[in-house]
CSV table of C-alpha atoms and ligand atoms in Angstrom, one decimal:
chain,number,residue,atom,x,y,z
A,113,MET,CA,-6.4,42.3,7.2
A,114,GLU,CA,-9.8,43.0,5.5
A,115,GLN,CA,-8.1,44.6,2.6
A,116,ILE,CA,-5.8,41.7,2.2
A,117,LYS,CA,-8.7,39.2,2.2
A,118,ASN,CA,-10.7,41.3,-0.3
A,119,TYR,CA,-7.8,41.5,-2.7
A,120,ILE,CA,-7.2,37.7,-2.4
A,121,ASN,CA,-11.0,37.0,-2.9
A,122,GLN,CA,-11.0,39.1,-6.0
A,123,HIS,CA,-7.9,37.7,-7.6
A,124,GLN,CA,-7.5,34.1,-6.3
A,125,GLU,CA,-8.6,32.5,-9.6
A,126,ARG,CA,-6.0,34.4,-11.5
A,127,PHE,CA,-3.3,33.6,-8.8
A,128,ILE,CA,-4.0,29.9,-9.2
A,129,SER,CA,-4.1,30.0,-13.0
A,130,GLU,CA,-0.8,31.9,-13.1
A,131,LEU,CA,0.8,29.3,-10.8
A,132,MET,CA,-0.5,26.5,-13.0
A,133,GLU,CA,1.0,28.2,-16.0
A,134,MET,CA,4.4,28.1,-14.3
A,135,LEU,CA,3.9,24.5,-13.2
A,136,ARG,CA,3.7,23.5,-16.9
A,137,ILE,CA,7.4,24.4,-17.3
A,138,PRO,CA,9.5,21.3,-16.5
A,139,SER,CA,12.3,23.2,-14.7
A,140,VAL,CA,14.2,20.1,-13.6
A,141,SER,CA,17.7,21.4,-12.5
A,142,ALA,CA,19.3,17.9,-12.2
A,143,ASP,CA,18.9,16.9,-15.8
A,144,SER,CA,20.6,18.9,-18.6
A,145,LYS,CA,18.0,18.1,-21.1
A,146,TYR,CA,15.7,20.6,-19.3
A,147,LYS,CA,18.2,23.4,-19.4
A,148,ASP,CA,16.1,25.6,-21.7
A,149,ASP,CA,13.0,25.0,-19.7
A,150,VAL,CA,14.8,26.1,-16.5
A,151,LEU,CA,15.8,29.3,-18.3
A,152,ARG,CA,12.2,29.8,-19.5
A,153,ASN,CA,11.0,29.4,-15.9
A,154,ALA,CA,13.5,32.0,-14.8
A,155,GLU,CA,12.1,34.4,-17.4
A,156,PHE,CA,8.6,33.6,-16.1
A,157,VAL,CA,9.5,34.5,-12.6
A,158,LYS,CA,11.2,37.7,-13.7
A,159,LYS,CA,8.1,38.7,-15.7
A,160,SER,CA,5.8,38.0,-12.8
A,161,LEU,CA,7.9,40.2,-10.5
A,162,VAL,CA,7.9,43.0,-13.0
A,163,GLU,CA,4.1,42.8,-13.4
A,164,ALA,CA,3.7,42.7,-9.7
A,165,GLY,CA,5.6,46.0,-9.4
A,166,ALA,CA,9.3,45.4,-9.1
A,167,ASP,CA,11.5,48.3,-10.3
A,168,LYS,CA,14.4,46.2,-11.3
A,169,ALA,CA,14.2,42.6,-12.3
A,170,GLU,CA,17.0,40.6,-13.9
A,171,VAL,CA,17.7,37.0,-15.0
A,172,CYS,CA,21.3,36.6,-13.8
A,173,LEU,CA,23.2,33.9,-15.7
A,174,THR,CA,25.6,31.6,-13.8
A,175,PRO,CA,27.8,28.7,-15.0
A,176,GLY,CA,24.7,26.6,-14.0
A,177,HIS,CA,21.1,27.7,-13.9
A,178,PRO,CA,20.1,31.4,-13.6
A,179,ILE,CA,19.2,33.4,-10.5
A,180,VAL,CA,16.3,35.8,-10.7
A,181,TYR,CA,16.9,39.0,-8.8
A,182,ALA,CA,14.3,41.8,-8.4
A,183,GLU,CA,13.7,44.6,-6.0
A,184,LYS,CA,11.4,47.4,-4.9
A,185,ILE,CA,13.0,50.0,-2.8
A,186,ILE,CA,10.5,52.4,-1.4
A,187,ASP,CA,12.8,54.2,1.1
A,188,PRO,CA,16.4,53.3,1.8
A,189,LYS,CA,15.8,54.3,5.4
A,190,LEU,CA,13.2,51.6,5.9
A,191,PRO,CA,14.0,47.9,6.7
A,192,THR,CA,14.6,45.5,3.8
A,193,VAL,CA,13.2,42.0,3.5
A,194,VAL,CA,15.1,39.6,1.2
A,195,VAL,CA,12.9,36.9,-0.1
A,196,TYR,CA,14.5,33.6,-1.1
A,197,GLY,CA,12.9,30.8,-3.0
A,198,HIS,CA,13.6,28.3,-5.8
A,199,TYR,CA,11.9,27.7,-9.1
A,200,ASP,CA,13.8,24.5,-10.0
A,201,VAL,CA,12.2,21.2,-9.2
A,202,GLN,CA,13.2,17.6,-8.6
A,203,PRO,CA,13.0,15.1,-11.5
A,204,PRO,CA,9.5,13.7,-11.7
A,205,ASP,CA,10.5,10.0,-11.9
A,206,PRO,CA,9.1,7.4,-11.5
A,207,LEU,CA,6.6,8.7,-14.1
A,208,ASP,CA,4.3,5.7,-14.1
A,209,LEU,CA,3.4,6.4,-10.4
A,210,TRP,CA,1.8,9.7,-11.2
A,211,ASP,CA,-2.0,9.8,-11.5
A,212,SER,CA,-1.8,12.7,-13.9
A,213,PRO,CA,1.3,13.9,-15.8
A,214,PRO,CA,3.7,15.9,-13.5
A,215,PHE,CA,3.9,19.0,-15.7
A,216,GLU,CA,0.2,19.1,-16.6
A,217,PRO,CA,-1.2,20.6,-13.3
A,218,VAL,CA,-4.7,19.7,-12.2
A,219,ILE,CA,-6.7,20.7,-9.2
A,220,LYS,CA,-8.2,17.7,-7.4
A,221,ASP,CA,-10.0,17.8,-4.0
A,222,GLY,CA,-8.6,21.3,-3.3
A,223,LEU,CA,-5.0,20.2,-4.1
A,224,ILE,CA,-2.9,21.5,-7.0
A,225,VAL,CA,-1.1,18.4,-8.3
A,226,ALA,CA,2.1,18.9,-10.2
A,227,ARG,CA,5.9,18.6,-9.7
A,228,GLY,CA,7.0,21.7,-7.9
A,229,SER,CA,3.5,22.7,-6.8
A,230,CYS,CA,4.7,22.8,-3.1
A,231,ASP,CA,8.5,22.6,-3.5
A,232,ASP,CA,8.9,25.4,-4.2
A,233,LYS,CA,7.1,27.0,-7.1
A,234,GLY,CA,3.8,27.2,-5.2
A,235,GLN,CA,5.4,28.5,-2.0
A,236,MET,CA,7.7,30.9,-3.9
A,237,PHE,CA,4.9,32.3,-6.0
A,238,MET,CA,2.9,33.2,-2.8
A,239,HIS,CA,5.6,35.8,-2.3
A,240,VAL,CA,5.2,37.2,-5.8
A,241,LYS,CA,1.5,37.4,-5.3
A,242,ALA,CA,1.7,38.9,-1.8
A,243,PHE,CA,4.1,41.5,-3.2
A,244,GLU,CA,1.6,42.2,-6.0
A,245,LEU,CA,-1.1,42.6,-3.4
A,246,MET,CA,1.0,45.0,-1.3
A,247,MET,CA,1.9,47.0,-4.4
A,248,LYS,CA,-1.6,47.3,-5.8
A,249,THR,CA,-3.2,48.1,-2.4
A,250,ASN,CA,-0.4,50.6,-1.6
A,251,THR,CA,0.5,48.8,1.6
A,252,LEU,CA,4.1,47.7,1.1
A,253,PRO,CA,5.6,48.9,4.4
A,254,CYS,CA,9.3,48.2,3.7
A,255,ASN,CA,11.8,47.5,0.9
A,256,VAL,CA,11.9,44.1,-0.6
A,257,LYS,CA,14.4,42.2,-2.6
A,258,PHE,CA,13.9,38.8,-4.3
A,259,MET,CA,16.5,36.2,-5.0
A,260,ILE,CA,14.9,33.2,-6.6
A,261,GLU,CA,17.3,30.5,-7.7
A,262,GLY,CA,17.3,27.6,-10.1
A,263,GLU,CA,19.7,25.2,-8.5
A,264,GLU,CA,18.4,24.5,-5.0
A,265,GLU,CA,17.6,20.9,-5.8
A,266,VAL,CA,21.1,20.3,-6.9
A,267,GLY,CA,22.9,21.9,-4.0
A,268,SER,CA,22.9,25.7,-4.9
A,269,SER,CA,26.5,25.4,-6.1
A,270,ASN,CA,26.5,28.7,-8.0
A,271,LEU,CA,24.5,30.8,-5.6
A,272,GLY,CA,27.3,31.0,-3.1
A,273,ASN,CA,29.6,32.8,-5.6
A,274,TRP,CA,26.8,35.0,-6.8
A,275,ILE,CA,26.0,36.1,-3.3
A,276,ARG,CA,29.7,37.0,-2.7
A,277,GLU,CA,29.7,39.0,-6.0
A,278,ASN,CA,26.4,40.8,-5.1
A,279,LYS,CA,26.9,41.5,-1.4
A,280,GLU,CA,26.2,45.2,-1.9
A,281,ARG,CA,22.8,44.8,-3.6
A,282,LEU,CA,21.7,42.0,-1.3
A,283,LYS,CA,22.0,44.2,1.8
A,284,GLY,CA,19.0,43.8,3.9
A,285,ASP,CA,17.7,43.0,7.4
A,286,VAL,CA,16.3,39.5,7.2
A,287,ILE,CA,15.8,36.6,4.8
A,288,LEU,CA,12.3,35.3,4.4
A,289,ILE,CA,11.8,31.8,3.0
A,290,SER,CA,8.7,29.7,2.4
A,291,ASP,CA,10.1,26.3,1.5
A,292,THR,CA,9.3,24.2,4.6
A,293,SER,CA,6.2,22.7,6.2
A,294,ILE,CA,3.7,23.3,9.0
A,295,ILE,CA,2.4,20.5,11.2
A,296,ALA,CA,-1.1,20.6,9.9
A,297,ASN,CA,-3.5,23.1,8.4
A,298,ASP,CA,-5.0,23.8,11.9
A,299,ILE,CA,-1.6,23.6,13.7
A,300,PRO,CA,0.7,26.2,12.3
A,301,SER,CA,4.5,25.9,13.0
A,302,ILE,CA,7.7,27.5,12.0
A,303,ASP,CA,10.9,25.6,11.5
A,304,VAL,CA,13.7,26.9,13.6
A,305,GLY,CA,16.3,24.5,12.4
A,306,LEU,CA,17.3,22.6,9.3
A,307,ARG,CA,19.7,19.7,8.8
A,308,GLY,CA,22.8,19.9,6.7
A,309,LEU,CA,23.7,17.4,4.0
A,310,SER,CA,26.7,15.5,2.8
A,311,TYR,CA,26.0,13.5,-0.4
A,312,VAL,CA,28.4,11.0,-1.9
A,313,GLU,CA,28.5,8.4,-4.6
A,314,VAL,CA,30.5,5.2,-4.1
A,315,GLU,CA,31.8,2.8,-6.7
A,316,VAL,CA,33.1,-0.6,-5.8
A,317,THR,CA,35.1,-2.5,-8.5
A,318,GLY,CA,35.9,-6.1,-8.4
A,319,PRO,CA,37.3,-7.9,-11.5
A,320,ASN,CA,38.1,-5.8,-14.6
A,321,ARG,CA,35.0,-7.1,-16.5
A,322,ASP,CA,31.7,-8.9,-15.9
A,323,LEU,CA,32.3,-12.6,-15.5
A,324,HIS,CA,30.4,-15.8,-15.8
A,325,SER,CA,29.1,-16.4,-12.2
A,326,GLY,CA,29.6,-20.1,-12.5
A,327,VAL,CA,33.1,-20.1,-14.0
A,328,TYR,CA,34.4,-17.5,-11.6
A,329,GLY,CA,31.8,-17.3,-8.8
A,330,GLY,CA,33.1,-18.3,-5.4
A,331,ALA,CA,36.7,-17.3,-6.1
A,332,VAL,CA,36.4,-13.6,-7.1
A,333,ALA,CA,34.9,-10.8,-5.0
A,334,ASN,CA,31.4,-9.9,-6.0
A,335,PRO,CA,31.3,-6.1,-5.7
A,336,ILE,CA,27.6,-6.0,-5.0
A,337,THR,CA,28.0,-8.3,-2.1
A,338,ILE,CA,31.0,-6.4,-0.8
A,339,LEU,CA,29.2,-3.1,-1.2
A,340,CYS,CA,26.3,-4.4,0.8
A,341,GLU,CA,28.6,-5.6,3.6
A,342,MET,CA,30.5,-2.3,3.7
A,343,ILE,CA,27.2,-0.4,3.9
A,344,ALA,CA,25.9,-2.7,6.7
A,345,LYS,CA,29.0,-2.0,8.7
A,346,CYS,CA,28.3,1.7,8.8
A,347,LYS,CA,25.6,1.3,11.5
A,348,ASP,CA,25.5,-0.9,14.6
A,349,GLU,CA,22.6,-2.7,16.2
A,350,ASN,CA,21.3,0.5,17.8
A,351,ASN,CA,21.3,2.2,14.4
A,352,HIS,CA,24.1,4.3,15.6
A,353,ILE,CA,26.5,5.4,12.8
A,354,THR,CA,29.9,3.8,13.2
A,355,ILE,CA,32.0,6.1,11.1
A,356,PRO,CA,34.8,7.1,13.5
A,357,GLY,CA,34.4,10.8,14.6
A,358,PHE,CA,30.9,11.1,13.1
A,359,TYR,CA,29.3,12.3,16.3
A,360,ASP,CA,32.2,14.2,17.8
A,361,LYS,CA,30.8,17.6,17.0
A,362,VAL,CA,27.1,16.8,17.3
A,363,LEU,CA,25.5,19.4,19.5
A,364,THR,CA,23.5,17.6,22.2
A,365,LEU,CA,20.4,19.3,23.4
A,366,SER,CA,19.6,19.8,27.1
A,367,LYS,CA,16.8,17.7,28.7
A,368,GLU,CA,14.6,20.8,28.6
A,369,GLU,CA,15.2,21.4,25.0
A,370,ARG,CA,14.4,17.9,24.1
A,371,GLU,CA,11.2,18.0,26.2
A,372,GLU,CA,10.2,21.2,24.4
A,373,LEU,CA,10.8,19.6,21.0
A,374,ASN,CA,8.7,16.5,22.0
A,375,ARG,CA,5.8,18.7,23.1
A,376,ALA,CA,4.9,19.4,19.5
A,377,PRO,CA,1.7,17.6,18.5
A,378,PHE,CA,2.7,14.3,16.9
A,379,SER,CA,0.9,10.9,16.8
A,380,LEU,CA,3.1,7.9,16.2
A,381,ASP,CA,0.1,5.8,15.3
A,382,GLU,CA,-1.0,8.2,12.6
A,383,TYR,CA,2.5,8.4,11.3
A,384,LYS,CA,2.8,4.7,11.0
A,385,LYS,CA,-0.7,4.4,9.5
A,386,ASP,CA,0.1,7.1,6.9
A,387,LEU,CA,3.2,5.2,5.8
A,388,ASN,CA,1.7,1.8,6.1
A,389,ILE,CA,4.5,0.5,8.4
A,390,ASP,CA,4.1,-1.6,11.5
A,391,ASP,CA,6.9,0.1,13.2
A,392,VAL,CA,9.3,3.0,12.9
A,393,HIS,CA,13.1,2.4,12.7
A,394,GLY,CA,15.9,4.6,14.0
A,395,GLU,CA,18.6,5.4,16.5
A,396,THR,CA,17.9,3.9,19.9
A,397,GLY,CA,17.1,6.4,22.6
A,398,TYR,CA,15.5,9.0,20.5
A,399,THR,CA,11.9,9.8,19.5
A,400,THR,CA,10.8,10.1,15.9
A,401,LEU,CA,10.7,13.9,16.1
A,402,GLU,CA,14.3,13.8,17.5
A,403,ARG,CA,15.4,11.3,14.9
A,404,THR,CA,14.4,13.7,12.1
A,405,GLY,CA,15.0,17.0,13.9
A,406,ILE,CA,18.2,16.9,15.9
A,407,ARG,CA,20.1,13.7,15.0
A,408,PRO,CA,22.2,13.0,12.0
A,409,THR,CA,21.5,10.2,9.6
A,410,PHE,CA,23.2,7.8,7.1
A,411,GLU,CA,20.8,6.8,4.3
A,412,LEU,CA,21.0,4.9,1.0
A,413,ASN,CA,19.3,6.8,-1.8
A,414,GLY,CA,20.0,4.3,-4.6
A,415,ILE,CA,22.0,1.2,-5.1
A,416,TRP,CA,22.7,-0.6,-8.4
A,417,GLY,CA,24.9,-3.0,-10.3
A,418,GLY,CA,24.8,-6.2,-12.2
A,419,TYR,CA,21.8,-7.5,-14.2
A,420,ILE,CA,18.3,-6.1,-13.4
A,421,GLY,CA,16.6,-6.8,-16.7
A,422,GLU,CA,13.9,-9.4,-17.3
A,423,GLY,CA,14.6,-13.0,-16.6
A,424,ALA,CA,17.8,-14.3,-15.1
A,425,LYS,CA,21.3,-13.7,-16.2
A,426,THR,CA,24.2,-15.5,-14.4
A,427,VAL,CA,26.8,-12.8,-14.0
A,428,LEU,CA,29.4,-11.8,-11.5
A,429,PRO,CA,29.5,-8.0,-12.1
A,430,SER,CA,32.6,-5.9,-12.3
A,431,LYS,CA,31.1,-2.9,-10.5
A,432,ALA,CA,28.5,-1.9,-7.9
A,433,PHE,CA,27.4,1.6,-7.0
A,434,ALA,CA,25.5,3.5,-4.3
A,435,LYS,CA,24.3,7.0,-3.6
A,436,ILE,CA,24.5,7.9,0.1
A,437,SER,CA,23.3,10.9,1.9
A,438,MET,CA,24.1,11.9,5.5
A,439,ARG,CA,21.9,14.5,7.1
A,440,LEU,CA,23.9,16.7,9.5
A,441,VAL,CA,23.1,18.6,12.6
A,442,PRO,CA,24.9,21.5,14.4
A,443,ASN,CA,27.9,21.6,14.6
A,444,GLN,CA,28.8,19.0,12.0
A,445,THR,CA,30.2,20.3,8.7
A,446,SER,CA,29.7,18.7,5.4
A,447,ASP,CA,33.3,18.7,4.2
A,448,GLU,CA,34.5,17.1,7.4
A,449,ILE,CA,31.8,14.4,7.4
A,450,THR,CA,32.4,13.6,3.8
A,451,LYS,CA,36.1,13.1,4.6
A,452,LEU,CA,35.3,11.0,7.6
A,453,PHE,CA,33.0,8.8,5.5
A,454,ALA,CA,35.5,8.5,2.7
A,455,ASP,CA,38.3,7.4,5.0
A,456,HIS,CA,36.1,4.9,6.8
A,457,PHE,CA,34.6,3.5,3.6
A,458,ASN,CA,38.1,3.0,2.1
A,459,SER,CA,39.2,1.3,5.3
A,460,LEU,CA,36.3,-1.1,5.1
A,461,ALA,CA,37.2,-2.4,1.6
A,462,PRO,CA,38.9,-5.8,1.4
A,463,LYS,CA,41.9,-6.1,-0.9
A,464,SER,CA,39.8,-7.9,-3.5
A,465,VAL,CA,38.0,-4.7,-4.5
A,466,LYS,CA,38.8,-1.1,-5.3
A,467,VAL,CA,36.7,1.7,-3.9
A,468,LYS,CA,36.0,5.2,-5.3
A,469,VAL,CA,34.2,7.8,-3.3
A,470,THR,CA,32.9,10.9,-5.2
A,471,PRO,CA,31.4,13.8,-3.2
A,472,HIS,CA,28.4,15.5,-4.6
A,473,HIS,CA,26.9,18.6,-3.1
A,474,GLY,CA,26.7,19.5,0.6
A,475,GLY,CA,25.1,21.9,2.9
A,476,GLU,CA,25.5,23.1,6.4
A,477,PRO,CA,22.9,22.6,9.2
A,478,VAL,CA,21.3,25.7,10.7
A,479,VAL,CA,19.3,26.9,13.7
A,480,THR,CA,17.4,30.1,13.4
A,481,PRO,CA,16.7,32.5,16.3
A,482,THR,CA,13.3,32.7,18.0
A,483,ASP,CA,14.1,35.9,19.9
A,484,SER,CA,14.4,38.1,16.8
A,485,ILE,CA,12.1,40.8,15.5
A,486,ALA,CA,11.7,38.8,12.3
A,487,PHE,CA,10.7,35.6,14.1
A,488,LYS,CA,8.2,37.6,16.2
A,489,ALA,CA,6.8,39.2,13.0
A,490,ALA,CA,6.3,35.7,11.4
A,491,SER,CA,4.8,34.3,14.6
A,492,MET,CA,2.3,37.1,15.0
A,493,ALA,CA,1.4,37.0,11.3
A,494,MET,CA,0.6,33.3,11.5
A,495,GLU,CA,-1.2,33.7,14.7
A,496,ALA,CA,-3.4,36.3,13.0
A,497,THR,CA,-4.2,34.3,9.9
A,498,PHE,CA,-4.4,30.8,11.5
A,499,GLY,CA,-5.9,31.9,14.8
A,500,LYS,CA,-3.2,29.9,16.6
A,501,LYS,CA,0.3,30.7,17.7
A,502,PRO,CA,2.8,28.7,15.6
A,503,ILE,CA,4.9,26.1,17.3
A,504,PRO,CA,8.7,26.2,16.7
A,505,THR,CA,9.8,22.9,15.1
A,506,ARG,CA,12.9,21.4,13.5
A,507,GLY,CA,12.8,20.6,9.9
A,508,GLY,CA,14.5,17.4,8.8
A,509,GLY,CA,15.3,18.6,5.3
A,510,SER,CA,18.0,20.9,4.1
A,511,ILE,CA,18.2,24.3,2.3
A,512,PRO,CA,21.9,24.6,1.8
A,513,ILE,CA,21.9,28.3,1.2
A,514,VAL,CA,20.5,29.3,4.6
A,515,ALA,CA,23.9,28.8,6.3
A,516,LEU,CA,25.6,30.6,3.5
A,517,PHE,CA,23.4,33.6,3.9
A,518,GLU,CA,24.4,33.9,7.5
A,519,LYS,CA,28.1,33.4,6.7
A,520,GLU,CA,28.3,35.7,3.7
A,521,LEU,CA,25.7,38.3,4.4
A,522,GLY,CA,25.4,38.1,8.1
A,523,LEU,CA,21.7,37.7,7.7
A,524,LYS,CA,19.4,35.3,9.6
A,525,SER,CA,16.5,33.6,8.0
A,526,VAL,CA,12.9,33.0,8.9
A,527,LEU,CA,11.5,29.7,7.6
A,528,MET,CA,7.9,30.6,7.2
A,529,GLY,CA,6.7,27.6,5.2
A,530,PHE,CA,3.1,26.6,4.4
A,531,GLY,CA,3.5,23.1,3.0
A,532,LEU,CA,2.5,19.8,4.7
A,533,ASP,CA,4.8,16.8,5.1
A,534,SER,CA,2.0,14.9,3.3
A,535,ASP,CA,2.4,17.0,0.2
A,536,LEU,CA,4.6,14.4,-1.4
A,537,ILE,CA,7.5,16.7,-2.3
A,538,HIS,CA,10.1,14.9,-4.4
A,539,SER,CA,7.6,12.0,-4.9
A,540,PRO,CA,5.0,11.2,-7.5
A,541,ASN,CA,1.7,13.1,-7.1
A,542,GLU,CA,3.3,16.1,-5.4
A,543,HIS,CA,0.6,18.6,-4.5
A,544,TYR,CA,-0.1,21.8,-2.7
A,545,GLY,CA,-3.3,22.8,-1.0
A,546,VAL,CA,-5.2,25.7,-2.5
A,547,PHE,CA,-5.9,26.5,1.2
A,548,ASN,CA,-2.1,26.6,1.9
A,549,PHE,CA,-1.3,28.7,-1.2
A,550,LEU,CA,-3.9,31.3,-0.3
A,551,LYS,CA,-3.1,31.2,3.4
A,552,GLY,CA,0.5,32.0,2.5
A,553,ILE,CA,-0.5,35.0,0.4
A,554,GLU,CA,-2.6,36.2,3.3
A,555,THR,CA,0.1,35.8,5.9
A,556,ILE,CA,3.1,37.3,4.0
A,557,PRO,CA,1.8,40.9,4.0
A,558,MET,CA,1.1,40.5,7.7
A,559,PHE,CA,4.7,39.5,8.2
A,560,PHE,CA,5.9,42.6,6.3
A,561,LYS,CA,3.6,44.9,8.3
A,562,ASN,CA,4.7,43.4,11.6
A,563,PHE,CA,8.4,43.4,10.6
A,564,ALA,CA,8.2,47.1,9.6
A,565,ASP,CA,6.3,48.0,12.8
A,566,LEU,CA,8.6,46.1,15.1
A,567,SER,CA,11.7,47.6,13.5
A,568,LYS,CA,10.6,51.1,14.3
B,69,BES,N1,12.3,22.5,0.5
B,69,BES,C1,13.2,21.4,0.6
B,69,BES,C2,13.7,21.3,2.0
B,69,BES,C3,12.8,21.0,3.1
B,69,BES,C4,11.6,20.4,2.9
B,69,BES,C5,13.1,21.4,4.4
B,69,BES,C6,10.7,20.2,3.9
B,69,BES,C7,12.2,21.2,5.4
B,69,BES,C8,11.0,20.6,5.2
B,69,BES,C9,14.3,21.6,-0.4
B,69,BES,O1,13.9,21.9,-1.7
B,69,BES,C10,15.1,20.3,-0.5
B,69,BES,O2,14.5,19.4,-1.0
B,69,BES,N2,16.4,20.3,-0.2
B,69,BES,C11,17.2,19.2,-0.5
B,69,BES,C12,18.6,19.5,-0.4
B,69,BES,C13,19.3,19.6,-1.7
B,69,BES,C14,20.8,19.9,-1.5
B,69,BES,C15,19.0,18.5,-2.7
B,69,BES,C16,17.0,18.1,0.6
B,69,BES,O3,16.6,18.4,1.7
B,69,BES,O4,17.1,16.9,0.2
B,70,MN,MN1,12.5,23.4,-1.6
B,71,MN,MN1,13.2,20.0,-2.6
C-alpha cells in the first residue's frame, strides 16, 4: 500500500492533466456530428493503454463507434480481470447552464468539471492509471484485459455482437467496472444491482396538417392533449404503473432483504434539501431507496409538439411526441416490457388519432453476487483504502452490457464505482472529485492483489 501511495503522490499531477486532455475531446456518441471526435477519443484510450504497458492494444471498428481492446497477459495460468468502461459521453446540452464550457475542463474546489469527468472517462481512466502503476512498480499480480467502448450512452448496440465474435480473447474470470457511485466519500459502497431499461419514442398524429385553432379547435383531436391524457393513464393515484402485465415478473424482495436495503445511510431531509423539493414522489408503500433500487419506473424524458417559439401562435398541431423510459428490475425483460407498453399505448388511443411507438435501446436488469471472490476482493480493497467496509447498495441506473457479459461470456461483474450521486452526471456542470479519482487509482491495485491472492 505504501508503494501504491508513493507512486500516486509522485505522478498525480500528470494523471490529472492526462485526464483533462481526454476530457477536451467531445466524444458524444448520440450525435453523429461528433463521430470523428469519438474515434479520436478511442485512439487516445488506446495510446494511454500502450504507454501504460499493454502488449496488445487495438481500436476495433464497429458499424457504430469503436471499441478499444487491450491486454497484458503475464501468465496464462494466473486469473484474468476484464476491465470494462466507456469513453463516450452524453450530449452536454443545455449548454447555457454550464458555468464553464463542457469540453474545457477546469478544476474548481477539488472537482474536475467537464462532461464525462465522472461518467465515465474519469472512472475509466483510473483503471488505465492503476494499470500503469502496477506495470511500473512490477506489481501486476494477474492478467488484465481492457474493453472500453464508445456506445454505452446510446445502448451499447454493437458491443453485443463484438463480444460474441471475440469470445475467445475475452476469456477471463471477472469483469471489473467503475461506472457507478458510492454513498459518500466517507461511506464507501458497492452496487450489487442495476436496473434495466426500455426506451421508446411515441408519436401521436391528429389531423394531416397544422390547423387554425379557432377554425378547427373544439372539433378535431388535439394530439398534444390526447398524448397527455394517454400518458396520465399510465399511472394510477398510487403511482403504480397501469400497463397490464407490467409487474407480473417483478421479483419481490423478502422483508429481510428490504430491511437490509433500507439500513444503508440515507437522509430524506438532505435528499429533499439537495433537490430543493418539499416532498418526494413515487410508488405508495416504498421508501426512496426502494423506489430507485428495486422498483420499476415509467418516466417522461421529453415531450414536444406545436408552437414553442416566442409570443403566441394559435395553432392546433398535427403531431405530438414524447420520449419515455421505463427502468426495469429483475426479472422483467426489455423486449417484453416494450411490447406490453406498445400494446397498452395503442389501446389507449381514441379513433381520432393515430399512434406510432418506436423502440429505442434497451438493457436488462442485473444483480451481482456478494459471495464471490471478486466481490470480497473489492470489498477488502475499499475497506483498506477508505478505512470502512463498503455497504452493498442497489444502483438505479443501467449499464446494459452487464447482463450481456453474463449471458455471452458467463462472467459476473463487480461494480466498484467511485462517483457520487451529486456529481451531476448527464447534467450541466458534471464533475468528479480529485479525491475520488485518486482514491480509485489507489483502490484498484488492491483489488487486483486481493483477487489474485483469493484465487490461489
Ligand atoms: N454510468 C451510468 C449508469 C449508472 C450511473 C449506474 C450511476 C448507476 C449509478 C451509465 O453511463 C448510464 O448513464 N447508463 C444509461 C443507460 C443507457 C442505455 C443510456 C442510463 O442509466 O440511463
Ligand atoms: Mn456510465
Ligand atoms: Mn451515463
